[in-house]
mmCIF file of C-alpha atoms in Angstrom:
data_model
loop_
_atom_site.group_PDB
_atom_site.id
_atom_site.type_symbol
_atom_site.label_atom_id
_atom_site.label_comp_id
_atom_site.label_asym_id
_atom_site.label_seq_id
_atom_site.Cartn_x
_atom_site.Cartn_y
_atom_site.Cartn_z
ATOM 1 C CA ASN M 190 -10.817 -4.673 -3.832
ATOM 2 C CA ALA M 191 -9.123 -6.917 -1.291
ATOM 3 C CA GLY M 192 -6.728 -8.606 -3.744
ATOM 4 C CA VAL M 193 -4.781 -11.262 -1.845
ATOM 5 C CA THR M 194 -5.464 -11.694 1.861
ATOM 6 C CA GLN M 195 -3.299 -13.740 4.203
ATOM 7 C CA THR M 196 -4.242 -14.891 7.688
ATOM 8 C CA PRO M 197 -2.856 -14.776 10.272
ATOM 9 C CA LYS M 198 -0.385 -11.909 10.055
ATOM 10 C CA PHE M 199 1.744 -13.081 12.964
ATOM 11 C CA ARG M 200 2.143 -16.398 14.762
ATOM 12 C CA VAL M 201 4.467 -17.956 17.287
ATOM 13 C CA LEU M 202 4.633 -21.745 17.370
ATOM 14 C CA LYS M 203 6.449 -24.211 19.549
ATOM 15 C CA THR M 204 8.598 -26.841 17.889
ATOM 16 C CA GLY M 205 6.439 -29.775 16.830
ATOM 17 C CA GLN M 206 3.177 -27.862 16.685
ATOM 18 C CA SER M 207 1.111 -27.682 13.525
ATOM 19 C CA MET M 208 -0.657 -24.808 11.836
ATOM 20 C CA THR M 209 -2.308 -23.720 8.609
ATOM 21 C CA LEU M 210 -1.792 -20.447 6.799
ATOM 22 C CA LEU M 211 -4.699 -19.268 4.682
ATOM 23 C CA CYS M 212 -4.458 -17.321 1.447
ATOM 24 C CA ALA M 213 -7.557 -15.963 -0.256
ATOM 25 C CA GLN M 214 -7.788 -14.056 -3.540
ATOM 26 C CA ASP M 215 -10.780 -12.352 -5.100
ATOM 27 C CA MET M 216 -9.389 -11.769 -8.615
ATOM 28 C CA ASN M 217 -10.445 -15.121 -10.082
ATOM 29 C CA HIS M 218 -6.793 -15.987 -10.709
ATOM 30 C CA GLU M 219 -5.970 -19.535 -11.741
ATOM 31 C CA TYR M 220 -2.435 -19.603 -10.365
ATOM 32 C CA MET M 221 -1.444 -19.276 -6.720
ATOM 33 C CA TYR M 222 1.915 -19.541 -4.986
ATOM 34 C CA TRP M 223 3.502 -19.760 -1.550
ATOM 35 C CA TYR M 224 6.943 -18.255 -0.962
ATOM 36 C CA ARG M 225 9.119 -17.856 2.075
ATOM 37 C CA GLN M 226 11.401 -14.892 2.580
ATOM 38 C CA ASP M 227 14.578 -15.146 4.612
ATOM 39 C CA PRO M 228 17.283 -12.492 5.081
ATOM 40 C CA GLY M 229 19.829 -12.526 2.271
ATOM 41 C CA MET M 230 18.008 -15.264 0.372
ATOM 42 C CA GLY M 231 15.236 -13.420 -1.399
ATOM 43 C CA LEU M 232 11.967 -15.255 -1.933
ATOM 44 C CA ARG M 233 11.946 -18.995 -2.489
ATOM 45 C CA LEU M 234 9.006 -20.916 -3.897
ATOM 46 C CA ILE M 235 7.526 -23.540 -1.576
ATOM 47 C CA HIS M 236 4.510 -24.849 -3.500
ATOM 48 C CA TYR M 237 2.248 -23.586 -6.213
ATOM 49 C CA SER M 238 -1.046 -24.367 -7.904
ATOM 50 C CA VAL M 239 -2.158 -23.910 -11.494
ATOM 51 C CA GLY M 240 -5.838 -24.389 -10.776
ATOM 52 C CA GLU M 241 -8.436 -25.694 -8.372
ATOM 53 C CA GLY M 242 -7.551 -29.166 -7.152
ATOM 54 C CA THR M 243 -3.935 -29.015 -8.349
ATOM 55 C CA THR M 244 -0.701 -28.489 -6.442
ATOM 56 C CA ALA M 245 2.984 -28.828 -7.270
ATOM 57 C CA LYS M 246 6.307 -28.587 -5.452
ATOM 58 C CA GLY M 247 8.541 -25.588 -5.705
ATOM 59 C CA GLU M 248 12.144 -25.050 -4.714
ATOM 60 C CA VAL M 249 11.817 -25.692 -0.957
ATOM 61 C CA PRO M 250 8.777 -27.955 -0.336
ATOM 62 C CA ASP M 251 10.060 -30.126 2.506
ATOM 63 C CA GLY M 252 8.100 -29.812 5.740
ATOM 64 C CA TYR M 253 5.111 -28.152 4.075
ATOM 65 C CA ASN M 254 1.873 -29.332 2.519
ATOM 66 C CA VAL M 255 -0.714 -27.398 0.533
ATOM 67 C CA SER M 256 -4.273 -27.723 -0.662
ATOM 68 C CA ARG M 257 -6.402 -25.877 -3.225
ATOM 69 C CA LEU M 258 -9.910 -27.181 -2.711
ATOM 70 C CA LYS M 259 -11.478 -23.928 -3.884
ATOM 71 C CA LYS M 260 -10.153 -21.681 -6.628
ATOM 72 C CA GLN M 261 -9.963 -18.647 -4.388
ATOM 73 C CA ASN M 262 -8.126 -20.306 -1.489
ATOM 74 C CA PHE M 263 -4.648 -21.768 -1.146
ATOM 75 C CA LEU M 264 -3.699 -23.269 2.207
ATOM 76 C CA LEU M 265 -0.175 -23.882 3.468
ATOM 77 C CA GLY M 266 0.253 -26.389 6.278
ATOM 78 C CA LEU M 267 3.098 -27.127 8.644
ATOM 79 C CA GLU M 268 2.553 -30.545 10.216
ATOM 80 C CA SER M 269 5.412 -30.402 12.715
ATOM 81 C CA ALA M 270 7.009 -26.982 12.927
ATOM 82 C CA ALA M 271 10.781 -26.623 13.223
ATOM 83 C CA PRO M 272 12.884 -23.554 14.074
ATOM 84 C CA SER M 273 14.217 -23.612 10.490
ATOM 85 C CA GLN M 274 10.703 -22.701 9.366
ATOM 86 C CA THR M 275 10.891 -19.344 11.108
ATOM 87 C CA SER M 276 10.341 -16.978 8.209
ATOM 88 C CA VAL M 277 8.016 -14.541 6.534
ATOM 89 C CA TYR M 278 5.565 -16.314 4.260
ATOM 90 C CA PHE M 279 4.030 -14.654 1.233
ATOM 91 C CA CYS M 280 1.171 -15.816 -0.869
ATOM 92 C CA ALA M 281 0.706 -14.573 -4.421
ATOM 93 C CA SER M 282 -1.658 -15.103 -7.318
ATOM 94 C CA SER M 283 -1.532 -14.537 -11.055
ATOM 95 C CA ASP M 284 -3.719 -14.943 -14.106
ATOM 96 C CA GLY M 285 -1.032 -17.005 -15.803
ATOM 97 C CA THR M 286 -0.406 -14.610 -18.686
ATOM 98 C CA GLY M 287 3.082 -13.824 -17.470
ATOM 99 C CA GLY M 288 2.258 -10.343 -16.221
ATOM 100 C CA GLY M 289 3.451 -10.867 -12.685
ATOM 101 C CA TYR M 290 1.949 -11.536 -9.302
ATOM 102 C CA THR M 291 -0.299 -9.868 -6.804
ATOM 103 C CA PHE M 292 1.145 -10.454 -3.346
ATOM 104 C CA GLY M 293 -0.440 -10.697 0.044
ATOM 105 C CA SER M 294 0.956 -8.713 2.950
ATOM 106 C CA GLY M 295 2.723 -11.686 4.499
ATOM 107 C CA THR M 296 2.662 -13.868 7.612
ATOM 108 C CA ARG M 297 5.524 -13.600 10.063
ATOM 109 C CA LEU M 298 6.018 -17.010 11.678
ATOM 110 C CA THR M 299 8.367 -17.692 14.556
ATOM 111 C CA VAL M 300 9.047 -21.252 15.707
ATOM 112 C CA VAL M 301 10.622 -21.518 19.161
ATOM 113 C CA ALA H 89 18.566 -23.993 -13.732
ATOM 114 C CA GLN H 90 16.869 -20.646 -13.623
ATOM 115 C CA SER H 91 18.700 -18.019 -11.618
ATOM 116 C CA VAL H 92 18.729 -14.308 -10.962
ATOM 117 C CA THR H 93 21.736 -12.447 -9.638
ATOM 118 C CA GLN H 94 21.521 -9.095 -7.944
ATOM 119 C CA LEU H 95 25.102 -8.009 -7.717
ATOM 120 C CA ASP H 96 24.740 -5.546 -4.860
ATOM 121 C CA SER H 97 23.202 -6.452 -1.535
ATOM 122 C CA GLN H 98 23.215 -2.826 -0.378
ATOM 123 C CA VAL H 99 23.388 0.462 -2.246
ATOM 124 C CA PRO H 100 23.803 3.676 -0.230
ATOM 125 C CA VAL H 101 23.034 6.894 -2.085
ATOM 126 C CA PHE H 102 22.401 10.523 -1.274
ATOM 127 C CA GLU H 103 19.037 12.095 -1.953
ATOM 128 C CA GLU H 104 18.655 13.553 -5.457
ATOM 129 C CA ALA H 105 21.541 11.446 -6.768
ATOM 130 C CA PRO H 106 21.017 8.901 -9.571
ATOM 131 C CA VAL H 107 20.993 5.193 -8.812
ATOM 132 C CA GLU H 108 21.331 1.930 -10.703
ATOM 133 C CA LEU H 109 20.458 -1.451 -9.219
ATOM 134 C CA ARG H 110 21.920 -4.317 -11.182
ATOM 135 C CA CYS H 111 20.235 -7.574 -12.159
ATOM 136 C CA ASN H 112 21.426 -10.433 -14.343
ATOM 137 C CA TYR H 113 19.540 -13.610 -15.191
ATOM 138 C CA SER H 114 20.453 -16.979 -16.628
ATOM 139 C CA SER H 115 19.941 -17.083 -20.343
ATOM 140 C CA SER H 116 16.862 -18.511 -21.978
ATOM 141 C CA VAL H 117 15.017 -18.161 -25.229
ATOM 142 C CA SER H 118 12.114 -16.222 -23.828
ATOM 143 C CA VAL H 119 11.801 -14.474 -20.491
ATOM 144 C CA TYR H 120 9.617 -12.048 -18.659
ATOM 145 C CA LEU H 121 11.407 -9.717 -16.256
ATOM 146 C CA PHE H 122 10.181 -7.833 -13.223
ATOM 147 C CA TRP H 123 11.262 -5.468 -10.498
ATOM 148 C CA TYR H 124 9.425 -5.439 -7.196
ATOM 149 C CA VAL H 125 9.821 -3.088 -4.234
ATOM 150 C CA GLN H 126 9.294 -3.995 -0.600
ATOM 151 C CA TYR H 127 8.933 -1.303 2.028
ATOM 152 C CA PRO H 128 9.620 -2.242 5.657
ATOM 153 C CA ASN H 129 7.130 -4.745 7.062
ATOM 154 C CA GLN H 130 5.086 -4.785 3.892
ATOM 155 C CA GLY H 131 4.454 -7.084 0.971
ATOM 156 C CA LEU H 132 5.948 -6.759 -2.499
ATOM 157 C CA GLN H 133 4.700 -4.200 -4.972
ATOM 158 C CA LEU H 134 5.306 -4.371 -8.714
ATOM 159 C CA LEU H 135 7.522 -1.521 -9.951
ATOM 160 C CA LEU H 136 7.736 -2.453 -13.608
ATOM 161 C CA LYS H 137 7.853 -5.395 -15.982
ATOM 162 C CA TYR H 138 9.209 -6.388 -19.362
ATOM 163 C CA LEU H 139 7.133 -8.815 -21.378
ATOM 164 C CA SER H 140 8.019 -7.862 -24.965
ATOM 165 C CA GLY H 141 8.500 -4.860 -27.231
ATOM 166 C CA SER H 142 10.550 -1.816 -26.275
ATOM 167 C CA THR H 143 13.580 -2.712 -24.223
ATOM 168 C CA LEU H 144 13.243 0.431 -22.095
ATOM 169 C CA VAL H 145 10.479 -0.008 -19.583
ATOM 170 C CA LYS H 146 9.077 2.751 -17.407
ATOM 171 C CA GLY H 147 7.480 2.011 -14.068
ATOM 172 C CA ILE H 148 5.991 3.715 -11.074
ATOM 173 C CA ASN H 149 7.714 6.301 -8.892
ATOM 174 C CA GLY H 150 10.035 7.445 -11.709
ATOM 175 C CA PHE H 151 11.897 4.142 -12.067
ATOM 176 C CA GLU H 152 12.875 2.613 -15.375
ATOM 177 C CA ALA H 153 14.741 -0.490 -16.505
ATOM 178 C CA GLU H 154 16.413 -1.626 -19.674
ATOM 179 C CA PHE H 155 16.289 -5.164 -21.001
ATOM 180 C CA ASN H 156 19.586 -6.170 -22.575
ATOM 181 C CA LYS H 157 19.288 -9.609 -24.125
ATOM 182 C CA SER H 158 22.939 -9.930 -25.171
ATOM 183 C CA GLN H 159 24.127 -9.218 -21.629
ATOM 184 C CA THR H 160 21.162 -10.989 -19.980
ATOM 185 C CA SER H 161 20.627 -7.968 -17.783
ATOM 186 C CA PHE H 162 17.695 -5.918 -16.549
ATOM 187 C CA HIS H 163 19.145 -3.047 -14.519
ATOM 188 C CA LEU H 164 16.871 -0.662 -12.649
ATOM 189 C CA ARG H 165 17.566 3.077 -12.737
ATOM 190 C CA LYS H 166 16.248 6.303 -11.319
ATOM 191 C CA PRO H 167 17.752 9.689 -12.218
ATOM 192 C CA SER H 168 17.069 11.315 -8.847
ATOM 193 C CA VAL H 169 16.156 9.372 -5.714
ATOM 194 C CA HIS H 170 14.123 10.489 -2.741
ATOM 195 C CA ILE H 171 14.262 9.495 0.908
ATOM 196 C CA SER H 172 10.985 7.630 0.386
ATOM 197 C CA ASP H 173 12.711 5.293 -2.112
ATOM 198 C CA THR H 174 14.513 3.599 0.774
ATOM 199 C CA ALA H 175 13.389 -0.017 0.489
ATOM 200 C CA GLU H 176 14.378 -3.507 -0.637
ATOM 201 C CA TYR H 177 14.267 -4.098 -4.381
ATOM 202 C CA PHE H 178 13.886 -7.522 -5.948
ATOM 203 C CA CYS H 179 14.520 -8.542 -9.513
ATOM 204 C CA ALA H 180 12.572 -11.551 -10.762
ATOM 205 C CA VAL H 181 12.337 -13.629 -13.918
ATOM 206 C CA SER H 182 9.706 -15.899 -15.348
ATOM 207 C CA TYR H 183 10.471 -18.353 -18.096
ATOM 208 C CA THR H 184 7.896 -19.475 -20.631
ATOM 209 C CA GLY H 185 6.344 -22.840 -19.943
ATOM 210 C CA THR H 186 6.921 -22.690 -16.199
ATOM 211 C CA ALA H 187 3.408 -21.891 -14.950
ATOM 212 C CA SER H 188 4.383 -18.235 -14.604
ATOM 213 C CA LYS H 189 6.613 -19.100 -11.658
ATOM 214 C CA LEU H 190 8.865 -16.258 -10.629
ATOM 215 C CA THR H 191 12.478 -16.805 -9.619
ATOM 216 C CA PHE H 192 13.699 -13.981 -7.416
ATOM 217 C CA GLY H 193 17.089 -12.484 -6.803
ATOM 218 C CA THR H 194 18.342 -12.061 -3.255
ATOM 219 C CA GLY H 195 17.410 -8.390 -3.168
ATOM 220 C CA THR H 196 19.177 -5.029 -3.012
ATOM 221 C CA ARG H 197 18.691 -2.729 -0.075
ATOM 222 C CA LEU H 198 18.562 0.884 -1.284
ATOM 223 C CA GLN H 199 19.388 3.304 1.495
ATOM 224 C CA VAL H 200 18.798 6.964 0.652
ATOM 225 C CA THR H 201 20.228 9.582 3.005
ATOM 226 C CA LEU H 202 20.313 13.358 3.135
#
């Protein structure tokens, strides 16, 4: 079982460039989430989705967009990358029953 | 606003000694509580969770946590740690009616030495 798969695992971007991070889950979960992890700040929620075709803002949504066109995929986009977006990004999914998340292995993004 | 406080950013401990990692959350009527572990350069793995019932929760790798509603705490404990327990530990809370969103603490780095 693959669980939650994130691609790519590493990426270096120049300021102003755009990119899309892909998250795919094979557990038929309704809920999916994007977090960023920064030293000393824990994980902060960027955007989330409660089902196919839905998205909502989290704690730190500025500079990011998301789409959930298919239930199994949740895409995170950076339209114009900034150095402040250098971080490790984690995708997660849940069945919505409150039992916790399944996390992907993360994407380490550096913006220079 | 929902919040989780992990009081210690780093906890050094000798192997085979007991350890307690502290976690407090902002009060609410109904919460779900979690501890996750993150090994270097890896994702987060669920250690244990409290949803309801017994306030003492046992998890993987010999860890346990106790839910204390009056003190709004969910401290993680292990009676005897091993070198392999060296990792970052995150406490998280989910409040009912919030689409199962987790709010995380800032993490505690457990460093186990010989």
